[in-house]
CSV table of C-alpha atoms in Angstrom, one decimal:
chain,number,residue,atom,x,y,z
A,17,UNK,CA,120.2,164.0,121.3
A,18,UNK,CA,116.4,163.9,121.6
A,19,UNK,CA,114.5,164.7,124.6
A,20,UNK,CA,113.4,161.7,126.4
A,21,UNK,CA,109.1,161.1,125.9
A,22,UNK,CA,108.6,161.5,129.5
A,23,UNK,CA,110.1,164.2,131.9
A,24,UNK,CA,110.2,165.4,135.1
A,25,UNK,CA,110.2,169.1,136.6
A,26,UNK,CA,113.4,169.2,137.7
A,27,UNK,CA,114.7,167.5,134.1
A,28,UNK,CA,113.0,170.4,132.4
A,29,UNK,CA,114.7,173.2,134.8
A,30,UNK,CA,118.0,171.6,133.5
A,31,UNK,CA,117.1,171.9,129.9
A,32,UNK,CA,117.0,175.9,130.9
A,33,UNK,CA,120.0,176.1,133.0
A,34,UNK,CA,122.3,173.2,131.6
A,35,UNK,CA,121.1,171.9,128.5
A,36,UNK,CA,124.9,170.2,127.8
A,37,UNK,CA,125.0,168.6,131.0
A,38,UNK,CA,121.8,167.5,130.3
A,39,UNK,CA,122.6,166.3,126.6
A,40,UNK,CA,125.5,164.1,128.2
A,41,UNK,CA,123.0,162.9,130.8
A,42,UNK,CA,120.4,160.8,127.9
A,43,UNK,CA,123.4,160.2,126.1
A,44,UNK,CA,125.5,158.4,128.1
A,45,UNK,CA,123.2,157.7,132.0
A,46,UNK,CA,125.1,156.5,134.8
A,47,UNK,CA,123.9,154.5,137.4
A,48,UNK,CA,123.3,157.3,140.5
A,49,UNK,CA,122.1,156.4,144.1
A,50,UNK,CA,119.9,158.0,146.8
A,51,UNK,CA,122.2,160.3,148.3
A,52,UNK,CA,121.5,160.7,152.7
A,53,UNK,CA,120.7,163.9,151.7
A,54,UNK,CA,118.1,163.3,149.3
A,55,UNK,CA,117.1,161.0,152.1
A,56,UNK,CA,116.5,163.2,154.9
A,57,UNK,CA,114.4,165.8,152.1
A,58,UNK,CA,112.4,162.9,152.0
A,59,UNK,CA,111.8,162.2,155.6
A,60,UNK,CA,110.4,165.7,156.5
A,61,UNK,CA,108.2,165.9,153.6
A,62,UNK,CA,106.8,162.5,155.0
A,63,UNK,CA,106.6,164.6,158.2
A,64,UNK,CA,104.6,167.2,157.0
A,65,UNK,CA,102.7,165.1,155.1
A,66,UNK,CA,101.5,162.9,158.3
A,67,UNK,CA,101.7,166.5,159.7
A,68,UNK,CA,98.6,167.5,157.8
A,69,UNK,CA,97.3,163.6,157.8
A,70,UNK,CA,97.3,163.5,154.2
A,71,UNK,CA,99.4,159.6,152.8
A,72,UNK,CA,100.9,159.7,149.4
A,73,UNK,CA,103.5,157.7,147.6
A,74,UNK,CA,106.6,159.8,146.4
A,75,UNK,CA,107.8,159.7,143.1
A,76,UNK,CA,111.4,160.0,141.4
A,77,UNK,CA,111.2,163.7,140.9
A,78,UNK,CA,111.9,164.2,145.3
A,79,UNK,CA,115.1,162.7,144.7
A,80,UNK,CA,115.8,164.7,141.0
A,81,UNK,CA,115.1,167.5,143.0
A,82,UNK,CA,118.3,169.8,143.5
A,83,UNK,CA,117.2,171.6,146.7
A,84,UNK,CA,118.2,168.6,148.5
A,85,UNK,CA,121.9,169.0,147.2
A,86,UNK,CA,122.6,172.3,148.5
A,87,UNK,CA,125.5,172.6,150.7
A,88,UNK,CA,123.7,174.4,153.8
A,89,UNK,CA,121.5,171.3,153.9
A,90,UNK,CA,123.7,168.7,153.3
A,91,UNK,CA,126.1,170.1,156.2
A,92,UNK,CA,123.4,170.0,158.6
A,93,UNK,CA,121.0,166.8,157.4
A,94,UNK,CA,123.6,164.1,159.0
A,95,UNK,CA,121.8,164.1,162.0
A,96,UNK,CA,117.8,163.9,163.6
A,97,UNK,CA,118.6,167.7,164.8
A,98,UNK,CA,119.0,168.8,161.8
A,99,UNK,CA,115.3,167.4,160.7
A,100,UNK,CA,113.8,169.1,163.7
A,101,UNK,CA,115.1,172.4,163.5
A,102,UNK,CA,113.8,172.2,160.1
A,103,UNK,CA,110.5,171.5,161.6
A,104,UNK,CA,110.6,173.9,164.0
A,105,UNK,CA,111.7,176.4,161.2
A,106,UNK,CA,108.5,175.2,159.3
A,107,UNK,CA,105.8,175.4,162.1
A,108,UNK,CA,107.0,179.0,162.8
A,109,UNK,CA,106.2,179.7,159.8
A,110,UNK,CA,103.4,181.6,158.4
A,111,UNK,CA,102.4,178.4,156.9
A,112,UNK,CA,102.7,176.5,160.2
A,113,UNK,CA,99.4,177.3,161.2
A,114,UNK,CA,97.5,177.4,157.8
A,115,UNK,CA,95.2,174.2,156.3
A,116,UNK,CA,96.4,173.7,152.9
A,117,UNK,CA,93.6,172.7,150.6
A,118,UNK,CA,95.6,169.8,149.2
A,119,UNK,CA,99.0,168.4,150.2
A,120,UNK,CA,101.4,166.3,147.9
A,121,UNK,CA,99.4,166.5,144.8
A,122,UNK,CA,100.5,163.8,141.8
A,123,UNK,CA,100.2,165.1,138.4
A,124,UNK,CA,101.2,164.2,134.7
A,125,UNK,CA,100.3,166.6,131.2
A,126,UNK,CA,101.5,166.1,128.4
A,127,UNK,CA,102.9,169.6,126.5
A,128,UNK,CA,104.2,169.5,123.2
A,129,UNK,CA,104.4,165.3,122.7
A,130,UNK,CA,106.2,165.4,126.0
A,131,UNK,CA,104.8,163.4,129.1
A,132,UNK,CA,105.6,165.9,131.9
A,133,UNK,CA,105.5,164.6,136.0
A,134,UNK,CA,105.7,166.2,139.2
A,135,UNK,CA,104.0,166.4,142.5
A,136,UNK,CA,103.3,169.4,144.0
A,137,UNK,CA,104.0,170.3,148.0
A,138,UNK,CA,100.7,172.7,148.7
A,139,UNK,CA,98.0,174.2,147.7
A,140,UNK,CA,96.1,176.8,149.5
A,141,UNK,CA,93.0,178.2,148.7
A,142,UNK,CA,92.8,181.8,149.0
A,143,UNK,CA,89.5,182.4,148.2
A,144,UNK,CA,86.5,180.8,146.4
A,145,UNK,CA,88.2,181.2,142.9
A,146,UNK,CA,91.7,181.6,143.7
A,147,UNK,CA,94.8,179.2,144.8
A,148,UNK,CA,98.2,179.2,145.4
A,149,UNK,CA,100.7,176.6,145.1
A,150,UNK,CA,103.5,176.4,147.5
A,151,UNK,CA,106.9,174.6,147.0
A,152,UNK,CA,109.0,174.1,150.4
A,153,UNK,CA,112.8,174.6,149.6
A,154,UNK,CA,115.0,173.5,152.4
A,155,UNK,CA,118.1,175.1,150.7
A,156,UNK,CA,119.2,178.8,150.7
A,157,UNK,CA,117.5,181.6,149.2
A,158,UNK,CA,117.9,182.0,145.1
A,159,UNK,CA,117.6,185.4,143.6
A,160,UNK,CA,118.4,186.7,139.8
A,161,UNK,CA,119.3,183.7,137.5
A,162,UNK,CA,119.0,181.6,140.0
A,163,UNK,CA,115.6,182.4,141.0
A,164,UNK,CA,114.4,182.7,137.2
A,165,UNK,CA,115.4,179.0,136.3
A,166,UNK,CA,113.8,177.5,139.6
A,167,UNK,CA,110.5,179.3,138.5
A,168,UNK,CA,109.9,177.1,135.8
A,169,UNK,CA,109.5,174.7,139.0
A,170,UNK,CA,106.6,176.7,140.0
A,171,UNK,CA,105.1,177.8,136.4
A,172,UNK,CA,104.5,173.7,135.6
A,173,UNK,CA,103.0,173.6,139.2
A,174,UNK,CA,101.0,176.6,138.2
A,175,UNK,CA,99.7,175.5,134.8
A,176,UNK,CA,99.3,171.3,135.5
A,177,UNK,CA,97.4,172.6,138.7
A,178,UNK,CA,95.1,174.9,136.3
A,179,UNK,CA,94.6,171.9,133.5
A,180,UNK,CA,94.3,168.9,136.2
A,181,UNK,CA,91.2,170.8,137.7
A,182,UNK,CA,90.4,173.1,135.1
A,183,UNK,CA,91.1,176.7,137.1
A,184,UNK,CA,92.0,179.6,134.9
A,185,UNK,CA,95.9,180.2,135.0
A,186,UNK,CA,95.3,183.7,136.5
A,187,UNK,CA,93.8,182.3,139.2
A,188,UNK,CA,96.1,180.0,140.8
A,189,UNK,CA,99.5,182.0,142.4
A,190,UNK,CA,102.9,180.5,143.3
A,191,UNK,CA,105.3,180.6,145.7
A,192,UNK,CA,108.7,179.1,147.0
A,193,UNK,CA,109.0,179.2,150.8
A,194,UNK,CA,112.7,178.7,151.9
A,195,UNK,CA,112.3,177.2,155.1
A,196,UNK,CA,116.0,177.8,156.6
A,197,UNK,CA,115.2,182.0,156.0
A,198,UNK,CA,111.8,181.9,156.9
A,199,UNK,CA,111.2,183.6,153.7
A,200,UNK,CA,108.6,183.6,151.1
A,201,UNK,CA,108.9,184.5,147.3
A,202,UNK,CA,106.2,184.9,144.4
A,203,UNK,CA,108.7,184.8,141.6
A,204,UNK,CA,107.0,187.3,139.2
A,205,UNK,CA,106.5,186.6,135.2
A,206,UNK,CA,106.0,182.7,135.1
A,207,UNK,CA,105.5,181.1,132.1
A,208,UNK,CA,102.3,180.4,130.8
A,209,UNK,CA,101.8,177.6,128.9
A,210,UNK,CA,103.4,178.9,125.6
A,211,UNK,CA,106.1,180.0,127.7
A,212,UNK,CA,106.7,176.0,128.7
A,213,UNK,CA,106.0,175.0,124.9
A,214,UNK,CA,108.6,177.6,124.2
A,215,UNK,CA,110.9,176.3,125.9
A,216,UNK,CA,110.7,172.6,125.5
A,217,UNK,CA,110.8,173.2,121.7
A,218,UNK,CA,113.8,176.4,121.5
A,219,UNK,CA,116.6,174.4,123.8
A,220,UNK,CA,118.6,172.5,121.9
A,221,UNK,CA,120.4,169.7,122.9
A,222,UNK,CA,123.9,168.7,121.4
């Protein structure tokens, strides 16, 4: 099985943390629909979106997205409460009250012959050299394994953020914010762009 010329971030966590499952996946797809789950993800980052006035299209790689499938969320995301306690949860926040520099930023590199997508939540600017990009998880809080595998979320964030406006990789930070906890974590070590080569090319699928 040969990896597909075009991926998305959440396909390329998967070749980390289940590179079978994933193997089965391009060799035999099924047809799959947009869980209500998936649905309601959508609709508050829509909200925050028109929150900070900023319009973008979404692209496949919201509804990839595994946060959305976490049990916590799917229990409560049945019904509009559930959508504004998450807001609520959001604007308390320390990120509530802060401008991001940009909002739902599109981006596609290509690493090692492979056309990699994504679209990141936030970017902040925390000085006049220095960013940090912010992912908003509406799931529960990962830690150990866990955490390590959703950090290569973060780490292609980090380095297509670096290439699309040409910032040095030690300048730009990254962060999950796990919006349920009210908790913020800058998962250290992330992969630099070897690190992503590294692992595109050392996974084998079977």
């Amino acid at each position: 099985v040969y990896l597909p010329s075009r991926l998305s971030v959440s396909t390329l966590i998967k070749l980390k943390s289940s590179p079978a499952d994933l193997a089965l996946s391009i060799r035999r797809p099924m047809p799959s629909h947009t869980p209500h789950v998936a649905r309601q993800g959508t609709q508050f980052h829509t909200w925050i979106e028109r929150h900070f006035e900023s319009s973008v299209l979404f692209d496949d790689d919201i509804f990839g997205n595994e946060e959305f499938l976490e049990i916590e969320f799917m229990n409560e995301a049945k019904s509009p409460a559930a959508l504004k306690k998450l807001q609520d949860q959001w604007l308390s926040s320390e990120w509530g009250s802060r401008q991001p520099f940009s909002v739902e930023e599109g981006f596609e590199t290509v690493i090692e012959g492979i056309l990699l997508r994504g679209r990141i939540d936030a970017v902040y600017r925390i000085d006049e050299s220095r960013y940090e990009v912010v992912d908003w998880k509406t799931g529960r809080v990962k830690d150990g394994e866990e955490l390590s595998e959703a950090a290569i979320q973060l780490a292609m964030y980090r380095l297509a953020y670096s290439k699309l406006h040409e910032i040095p990789l030690e300048n730009i930070s990254a962060a999950f914010h796990y919006i349920p906890a009210n908790q913020t974590i800058r998962p250290s070590d992330l992969l630099d762009e070897e690190g992503i080569k590294a692992l595109i090319t050392s996974v084998s699928l079977q």
